[in-house]
PDB file of C-alpha atoms in Angstrom:
ATOM      1  CA  UNK A   1     -15.697-192.011 151.581  1.00 62.00           C
ATOM      2  CA  UNK A   2     -18.724-192.936 153.352  1.00 80.00           C
ATOM      3  CA  UNK A   3     -18.103-194.731 156.471  1.00 94.00           C
ATOM      4  CA  UNK A   4     -20.541-197.844 157.881  1.00 97.00           C
ATOM      5  CA  UNK A   5     -23.851-197.721 156.894  1.00 97.00           C
ATOM      6  CA  UNK A   6     -26.695-199.341 158.351  1.00 98.00           C
ATOM      7  CA  UNK A   7     -30.697-199.435 157.922  1.00 97.00           C
ATOM      8  CA  UNK A   8     -33.239-199.235 159.092  1.00 98.00           C
ATOM      9  CA  UNK A   9     -32.279-196.413 161.877  1.00 97.00           C
ATOM     10  CA  UNK A  10     -35.156-197.558 164.279  1.00 97.00           C
ATOM     11  CA  UNK A  11     -37.810-200.064 163.816  1.00 97.00           C
ATOM     12  CA  UNK A  12     -40.645-201.620 166.375  1.00 98.00           C
ATOM     13  CA  UNK A  13     -41.493-205.158 166.096  1.00 98.00           C
ATOM     14  CA  UNK A  14     -44.040-207.550 168.370  1.00 98.00           C
ATOM     15  CA  UNK A  15     -42.681-210.559 170.133  1.00 98.00           C
ATOM     16  CA  UNK A  16     -42.662-213.376 167.409  1.00 98.00           C
ATOM     17  CA  UNK A  17     -41.776-211.373 164.430  1.00 98.00           C
ATOM     18  CA  UNK A  18     -38.718-211.526 162.534  1.00 98.00           C
ATOM     19  CA  UNK A  19     -36.186-208.777 161.670  1.00 98.00           C
ATOM     20  CA  UNK A  20     -33.708-208.068 159.185  1.00 98.00           C
ATOM     21  CA  UNK A  21     -30.940-205.457 159.712  1.00 98.00           C
ATOM     22  CA  UNK A  22     -28.608-204.641 156.871  1.00 98.00           C
ATOM     23  CA  UNK A  23     -25.113-203.155 156.851  1.00 98.00           C
ATOM     24  CA  UNK A  24     -22.659-201.378 154.244  1.00 97.00           C
ATOM     25  CA  UNK A  25     -19.176-201.605 155.174  1.00 96.00           C
ATOM     26  CA  UNK A  26     -16.431-198.955 154.654  1.00 95.00           C
ATOM     27  CA  UNK A  27     -15.600-199.167 150.809  1.00 94.00           C
ATOM     28  CA  UNK A  28     -12.595-201.684 150.905  1.00 92.00           C
ATOM     29  CA  UNK A  29     -13.182-203.404 153.743  1.00 93.00           C
ATOM     30  CA  UNK A  30     -13.905-206.903 153.520  1.00 92.00           C
ATOM     31  CA  UNK A  31     -14.577-207.979 157.085  1.00 93.00           C
ATOM     32  CA  UNK A  32     -18.351-207.182 158.827  1.00 95.00           C
ATOM     33  CA  UNK A  33     -18.954-207.728 162.635  1.00 95.00           C
ATOM     34  CA  UNK A  34     -21.977-207.194 164.045  1.00 97.00           C
ATOM     35  CA  UNK A  35     -22.256-206.658 167.712  1.00 97.00           C
ATOM     36  CA  UNK A  36     -25.590-206.137 170.324  1.00 97.00           C
ATOM     37  CA  UNK A  37     -25.536-203.208 172.702  1.00 97.00           C
ATOM     38  CA  UNK A  38     -28.140-203.185 175.399  1.00 96.00           C
ATOM     39  CA  UNK A  39     -28.679-200.170 177.378  1.00 92.00           C
ATOM     40  CA  UNK A  40     -26.160-199.293 180.099  1.00 91.00           C
ATOM     41  CA  UNK A  41     -23.746-201.731 178.575  1.00 93.00           C
ATOM     42  CA  UNK A  42     -20.752-202.189 176.196  1.00 94.00           C
ATOM     43  CA  UNK A  43     -21.509-203.853 172.770  1.00 95.00           C
ATOM     44  CA  UNK A  44     -21.611-207.764 172.747  1.00 95.00           C
ATOM     45  CA  UNK A  45     -20.150-209.784 169.734  1.00 94.00           C
ATOM     46  CA  UNK A  46     -22.634-211.358 167.716  1.00 96.00           C
ATOM     47  CA  UNK A  47     -21.028-212.819 164.276  1.00 94.00           C
ATOM     48  CA  UNK A  48     -17.915-211.669 162.279  1.00 94.00           C
ATOM     49  CA  UNK A  49     -17.688-212.520 158.622  1.00 94.00           C
ATOM     50  CA  UNK A  50     -14.637-212.085 156.331  1.00 91.00           C
ATOM     51  CA  UNK A  51     -14.520-212.466 152.603  1.00 90.00           C
ATOM     52  CA  UNK A  52     -18.282-213.989 152.647  1.00 90.00           C
ATOM     53  CA  UNK A  53     -17.413-216.510 155.189  1.00 92.00           C
ATOM     54  CA  UNK A  54     -18.339-216.804 159.209  1.00 92.00           C
ATOM     55  CA  UNK A  55     -15.225-216.049 160.910  1.00 90.00           C
ATOM     56  CA  UNK A  56     -16.772-216.094 164.569  1.00 90.00           C
ATOM     57  CA  UNK A  57     -19.976-216.394 166.399  1.00 93.00           C
ATOM     58  CA  UNK A  58     -20.445-215.065 169.667  1.00 93.00           C
ATOM     59  CA  UNK A  59     -22.869-216.566 172.495  1.00 92.00           C
ATOM     60  CA  UNK A  60     -26.050-215.966 170.932  1.00 96.00           C
ATOM     61  CA  UNK A  61     -28.845-218.304 170.377  1.00 97.00           C
ATOM     62  CA  UNK A  62     -29.630-220.277 166.884  1.00 97.00           C
ATOM     63  CA  UNK A  63     -32.355-217.529 166.521  1.00 98.00           C
ATOM     64  CA  UNK A  64     -29.660-215.010 165.339  1.00 98.00           C
ATOM     65  CA  UNK A  65     -28.233-215.483 161.577  1.00 97.00           C
ATOM     66  CA  UNK A  66     -26.371-213.157 159.525  1.00 97.00           C
ATOM     67  CA  UNK A  67     -24.760-213.432 155.923  1.00 96.00           C
ATOM     68  CA  UNK A  68     -22.425-211.641 153.818  1.00 97.00           C
ATOM     69  CA  UNK A  69     -22.881-210.537 149.994  1.00 97.00           C
ATOM     70  CA  UNK A  70     -20.485-210.446 147.362  1.00 95.00           C
ATOM     71  CA  UNK A  71     -20.050-206.867 147.446  1.00 95.00           C
ATOM     72  CA  UNK A  72     -19.366-207.512 151.208  1.00 96.00           C
ATOM     73  CA  UNK A  73     -22.454-205.602 152.535  1.00 97.00           C
ATOM     74  CA  UNK A  74     -24.185-207.892 155.326  1.00 98.00           C
ATOM     75  CA  UNK A  75     -27.361-208.787 156.517  1.00 98.00           C
ATOM     76  CA  UNK A  76     -28.395-209.898 160.374  1.00 98.00           C
ATOM     77  CA  UNK A  77     -31.402-211.704 161.013  1.00 98.00           C
ATOM     78  CA  UNK A  78     -33.334-212.353 164.458  1.00 98.00           C
ATOM     79  CA  UNK A  79     -36.186-214.815 164.059  1.00 98.00           C
ATOM     80  CA  UNK A  80     -38.702-215.203 166.997  1.00 98.00           C
ATOM     81  CA  UNK A  81     -38.080-212.077 168.794  1.00 98.00           C
ATOM     82  CA  UNK A  82     -38.083-211.655 172.567  1.00 98.00           C
ATOM     83  CA  UNK A  83     -38.817-208.620 174.520  1.00 97.00           C
ATOM     84  CA  UNK A  84     -34.765-209.081 175.373  1.00 97.00           C
ATOM     85  CA  UNK A  85     -33.871-208.558 172.009  1.00 98.00           C
ATOM     86  CA  UNK A  86     -34.604-204.574 172.337  1.00 98.00           C
ATOM     87  CA  UNK A  87     -31.278-203.051 171.627  1.00 97.00           C
ATOM     88  CA  UNK A  88     -29.037-201.338 169.767  1.00 98.00           C
ATOM     89  CA  UNK A  89     -27.532-203.383 166.687  1.00 98.00           C
ATOM     90  CA  UNK A  90     -24.100-202.216 165.621  1.00 98.00           C
ATOM     91  CA  UNK A  91     -22.330-203.175 162.555  1.00 97.00           C
ATOM     92  CA  UNK A  92     -18.531-202.968 162.332  1.00 96.00           C
ATOM     93  CA  UNK A  93     -16.275-203.079 159.198  1.00 94.00           C
ATOM     94  CA  UNK A  94     -12.446-203.647 158.815  1.00 91.00           C
ATOM     95  CA  UNK A  95      -9.595-204.179 156.535  1.00 88.00           C
ATOM     96  CA  UNK A  96      -8.795-207.699 157.698  1.00 79.00           C
ATOM     97  CA  UNK A  97     -10.839-210.000 159.881  1.00 70.00           C
ATOM     98  CA  UNK A  98      -8.200-210.631 162.721  1.00 71.00           C
ATOM     99  CA  UNK A  99      -6.146-207.372 163.258  1.00 73.00           C
ATOM    100  CA  UNK A 100      -6.494-203.983 162.726  1.00 79.00           C
ATOM    101  CA  UNK A 101      -9.384-201.311 163.786  1.00 88.00           C
ATOM    102  CA  UNK A 102     -12.957-201.531 163.544  1.00 92.00           C
ATOM    103  CA  UNK A 103     -15.305-198.977 162.752  1.00 94.00           C
ATOM    104  CA  UNK A 104     -18.858-198.786 163.485  1.00 96.00           C
ATOM    105  CA  UNK A 105     -22.008-197.438 162.347  1.00 97.00           C
ATOM    106  CA  UNK A 106     -24.618-195.381 163.855  1.00 96.00           C
ATOM    107  CA  UNK A 107     -26.736-198.882 164.435  1.00 97.00           C
ATOM    108  CA  UNK A 108     -30.262-199.841 164.381  1.00 98.00           C
ATOM    109  CA  UNK A 109     -32.191-199.218 167.137  1.00 97.00           C
ATOM    110  CA  UNK A 110     -34.677-202.171 167.664  1.00 98.00           C
ATOM    111  CA  UNK A 111     -37.572-202.122 170.061  1.00 98.00           C
ATOM    112  CA  UNK A 112     -39.322-205.389 170.714  1.00 98.00           C
ATOM    113  CA  UNK A 113     -43.327-204.819 172.432  1.00 97.00           C
TER     114      UNK A 113
ATOM    115  CA  UNK B   1     -20.699-212.662 178.018  1.00 53.00           C
ATOM    116  CA  UNK B   2     -17.370-211.733 178.545  1.00 62.00           C
ATOM    117  CA  UNK B   3     -16.615-207.873 179.701  1.00 67.00           C
ATOM    118  CA  UNK B   4     -13.724-206.275 180.870  1.00 88.00           C
ATOM    119  CA  UNK B   5     -13.453-204.469 183.915  1.00 95.00           C
ATOM    120  CA  UNK B   6     -13.413-200.626 183.159  1.00 96.00           C
ATOM    121  CA  UNK B   7     -13.239-197.727 186.010  1.00 97.00           C
ATOM    122  CA  UNK B   8     -14.449-195.584 187.161  1.00 97.00           C
ATOM    123  CA  UNK B   9     -18.200-196.131 185.699  1.00 96.00           C
ATOM    124  CA  UNK B  10     -18.847-192.401 185.860  1.00 97.00           C
ATOM    125  CA  UNK B  11     -16.787-189.101 186.505  1.00 96.00           C
ATOM    126  CA  UNK B  12     -18.392-185.524 187.009  1.00 96.00           C
ATOM    127  CA  UNK B  13     -15.616-182.858 186.479  1.00 95.00           C
ATOM    128  CA  UNK B  14     -14.858-179.273 185.748  1.00 96.00           C
ATOM    129  CA  UNK B  15     -14.024-178.167 182.331  1.00 97.00           C
ATOM    130  CA  UNK B  16     -10.198-177.784 182.358  1.00 97.00           C
ATOM    131  CA  UNK B  17      -9.574-180.687 184.337  1.00 97.00           C
ATOM    132  CA  UNK B  18      -7.687-183.775 183.369  1.00 97.00           C
ATOM    133  CA  UNK B  19      -9.526-187.173 183.127  1.00 96.00           C
ATOM    134  CA  UNK B  20      -7.872-190.718 183.803  1.00 97.00           C
ATOM    135  CA  UNK B  21      -9.724-194.424 183.095  1.00 97.00           C
ATOM    136  CA  UNK B  22      -8.873-197.886 182.899  1.00 97.00           C
ATOM    137  CA  UNK B  23      -9.716-201.118 181.907  1.00 97.00           C
ATOM    138  CA  UNK B  24      -8.616-204.307 183.409  1.00 96.00           C
ATOM    139  CA  UNK B  25      -8.798-207.953 182.117  1.00 93.00           C
ATOM    140  CA  UNK B  26      -8.196-211.456 183.354  1.00 90.00           C
ATOM    141  CA  UNK B  27      -6.787-212.331 179.920  1.00 88.00           C
ATOM    142  CA  UNK B  28      -3.662-211.280 177.889  1.00 90.00           C
ATOM    143  CA  UNK B  29      -4.757-208.863 174.783  1.00 91.00           C
ATOM    144  CA  UNK B  30      -2.711-208.371 171.683  1.00 91.00           C
ATOM    145  CA  UNK B  31      -4.709-205.196 170.668  1.00 93.00           C
ATOM    146  CA  UNK B  32      -6.660-202.473 172.955  1.00 95.00           C
ATOM    147  CA  UNK B  33      -9.011-200.059 171.281  1.00 96.00           C
ATOM    148  CA  UNK B  34     -10.620-196.628 172.733  1.00 97.00           C
ATOM    149  CA  UNK B  35     -13.917-195.584 171.660  1.00 98.00           C
ATOM    150  CA  UNK B  36     -16.308-192.579 172.481  1.00 98.00           C
ATOM    151  CA  UNK B  37     -20.269-193.137 171.947  1.00 98.00           C
ATOM    152  CA  UNK B  38     -22.640-190.231 172.368  1.00 96.00           C
ATOM    153  CA  UNK B  39     -26.505-190.766 172.721  1.00 91.00           C
ATOM    154  CA  UNK B  40     -27.967-191.966 169.812  1.00 88.00           C
ATOM    155  CA  UNK B  41     -24.783-192.583 167.875  1.00 92.00           C
ATOM    156  CA  UNK B  42     -22.365-195.720 167.242  1.00 95.00           C
ATOM    157  CA  UNK B  43     -18.968-195.920 168.870  1.00 97.00           C
ATOM    158  CA  UNK B  44     -16.226-193.758 167.445  1.00 97.00           C
ATOM    159  CA  UNK B  45     -12.486-194.898 167.592  1.00 96.00           C
ATOM    160  CA  UNK B  46     -10.200-192.908 169.166  1.00 97.00           C
ATOM    161  CA  UNK B  47      -7.201-194.757 169.766  1.00 97.00           C
ATOM    162  CA  UNK B  48      -5.657-198.122 168.683  1.00 95.00           C
ATOM    163  CA  UNK B  49      -2.855-199.859 170.560  1.00 95.00           C
ATOM    164  CA  UNK B  50      -0.890-202.834 169.245  1.00 93.00           C
ATOM    165  CA  UNK B  51       2.281-203.086 171.361  1.00 94.00           C
ATOM    166  CA  UNK B  52       2.707-203.954 175.155  1.00 95.00           C
ATOM    167  CA  UNK B  53       3.915-200.371 176.580  1.00 95.00           C
ATOM    168  CA  UNK B  54       2.939-198.595 173.902  1.00 95.00           C
ATOM    169  CA  UNK B  55       1.957-194.905 174.508  1.00 97.00           C
ATOM    170  CA  UNK B  56      -0.082-193.319 171.872  1.00 97.00           C
ATOM    171  CA  UNK B  57      -1.700-189.784 171.560  1.00 97.00           C
ATOM    172  CA  UNK B  58      -4.484-187.974 169.387  1.00 96.00           C
ATOM    173  CA  UNK B  59      -4.647-184.521 170.448  1.00 97.00           C
ATOM    174  CA  UNK B  60      -5.541-183.973 174.096  1.00 97.00           C
ATOM    175  CA  UNK B  61      -6.090-187.919 174.470  1.00 98.00           C
ATOM    176  CA  UNK B  62      -3.632-190.344 175.305  1.00 98.00           C
ATOM    177  CA  UNK B  63      -3.791-193.906 175.567  1.00 98.00           C
ATOM    178  CA  UNK B  64      -1.251-196.743 177.057  1.00 98.00           C
ATOM    179  CA  UNK B  65      -1.222-200.394 176.561  1.00 97.00           C
ATOM    180  CA  UNK B  66      -0.031-202.022 179.893  1.00 96.00           C
ATOM    181  CA  UNK B  67       3.068-204.091 180.103  1.00 96.00           C
ATOM    182  CA  UNK B  68       1.272-207.039 181.424  1.00 94.00           C
ATOM    183  CA  UNK B  69      -0.991-207.065 178.395  1.00 93.00           C
ATOM    184  CA  UNK B  70      -3.961-207.142 180.844  1.00 93.00           C
ATOM    185  CA  UNK B  71      -4.789-203.366 180.853  1.00 96.00           C
ATOM    186  CA  UNK B  72      -5.169-199.973 179.175  1.00 97.00           C
ATOM    187  CA  UNK B  73      -5.337-196.584 180.542  1.00 97.00           C
ATOM    188  CA  UNK B  74      -6.939-193.468 178.619  1.00 98.00           C
ATOM    189  CA  UNK B  75      -6.318-189.812 179.797  1.00 98.00           C
ATOM    190  CA  UNK B  76      -7.803-186.832 178.798  1.00 98.00           C
ATOM    191  CA  UNK B  77      -6.142-183.469 179.281  1.00 97.00           C
ATOM    192  CA  UNK B  78      -7.541-179.982 179.935  1.00 97.00           C
ATOM    193  CA  UNK B  79     -11.160-181.412 179.500  1.00 97.00           C
ATOM    194  CA  UNK B  80     -13.738-179.510 177.497  1.00 96.00           C
ATOM    195  CA  UNK B  81     -17.694-179.707 177.310  1.00 95.00           C
ATOM    196  CA  UNK B  82     -17.464-181.893 174.382  1.00 95.00           C
ATOM    197  CA  UNK B  83     -15.822-184.274 175.728  1.00 97.00           C
ATOM    198  CA  UNK B  84     -18.988-185.438 177.387  1.00 97.00           C
ATOM    199  CA  UNK B  85     -19.885-188.841 176.393  1.00 97.00           C
ATOM    200  CA  UNK B  86     -19.328-192.506 177.231  1.00 98.00           C
ATOM    201  CA  UNK B  87     -15.736-194.135 176.718  1.00 98.00           C
ATOM    202  CA  UNK B  88     -15.388-197.538 176.019  1.00 97.00           C
ATOM    203  CA  UNK B  89     -12.218-199.832 176.089  1.00 97.00           C
ATOM    204  CA  UNK B  90     -12.026-202.638 174.015  1.00 96.00           C
ATOM    205  CA  UNK B  91      -9.650-205.832 173.865  1.00 93.00           C
ATOM    206  CA  UNK B  92      -8.951-208.180 171.234  1.00 90.00           C
ATOM    207  CA  UNK B  93      -6.999-211.359 172.474  1.00 81.00           C
ATOM    208  CA  UNK B  94      -6.232-212.654 169.079  1.00 69.00           C
ATOM    209  CA  UNK B  95      -7.232-216.313 167.952  1.00 62.00           C
ATOM    210  CA  UNK B  96      -8.801-216.817 164.369  1.00 52.00           C
ATOM    211  CA  UNK B  97     -11.505-214.152 164.943  1.00 61.00           C
ATOM    212  CA  UNK B  98     -11.200-210.741 165.439  1.00 71.00           C
ATOM    213  CA  UNK B  99     -13.703-210.042 167.789  1.00 86.00           C
ATOM    214  CA  UNK B 100     -13.296-207.097 170.640  1.00 91.00           C
ATOM    215  CA  UNK B 101     -14.596-207.377 174.215  1.00 93.00           C
ATOM    216  CA  UNK B 102     -15.794-204.371 175.556  1.00 94.00           C
ATOM    217  CA  UNK B 103     -15.985-202.667 178.845  1.00 95.00           C
ATOM    218  CA  UNK B 104     -19.334-201.145 180.423  1.00 94.00           C
ATOM    219  CA  UNK B 105     -18.257-197.993 179.672  1.00 96.00           C
ATOM    220  CA  UNK B 106     -16.903-194.684 181.697  1.00 97.00           C
ATOM    221  CA  UNK B 107     -19.677-191.997 181.382  1.00 97.00           C
ATOM    222  CA  UNK B 108     -17.938-188.559 181.661  1.00 97.00           C
ATOM    223  CA  UNK B 109     -19.880-185.158 182.387  1.00 97.00           C
ATOM    224  CA  UNK B 110     -18.054-182.064 182.094  1.00 95.00           C
ATOM    225  CA  UNK B 111     -19.417-178.959 183.901  1.00 92.00           C
ATOM    226  CA  UNK B 112     -18.611-175.587 181.970  1.00 88.00           C
TER     227      UNK B 112
END
């Protein structure tokens, strides 16, 4: 079975642009979470979706938004990119929303110039 | 954002040595997870802990959920070169969302 898949793997944007990152969870998993990992730090929670509803939101500005589709895949959108948005964006899937293990994809490496 | 206190920050050891690292929090957690991350990859789940006092092994790795529910430990026995990477602890404190709070990681280097 495929693990969590993310696309694109790498991308370069300039300040002020918009980016969309995509994630497909492990088959059968209904919860998707997004995390931001800057160099030298642990991942920071951005959003969690379960059964297409937002279940949690971390301390990120409104420029960050996400959604989950009927097939449980998810998109993370970031508007008006800043240099500080440069990071590895990780998607994680889990069977349930509140408990259990989180399995991460390999991430999307975003560089903002 | 909130992070756990993970130590040590880095370790340089000889192949065959045992390794210990730990994570502490000011808050109580109901789940502790340990991940390993290698360059250019996402974190890979190593061990999950769900009960205070629980001791769980995965091959040469052993992790414990602290009795106070505010800490966790990971031990690696007889280290080998492929153990190199960054090890993260992550805790979940329950509530209506299942987000994890991560430590800053322990970078492990193993000399053959």
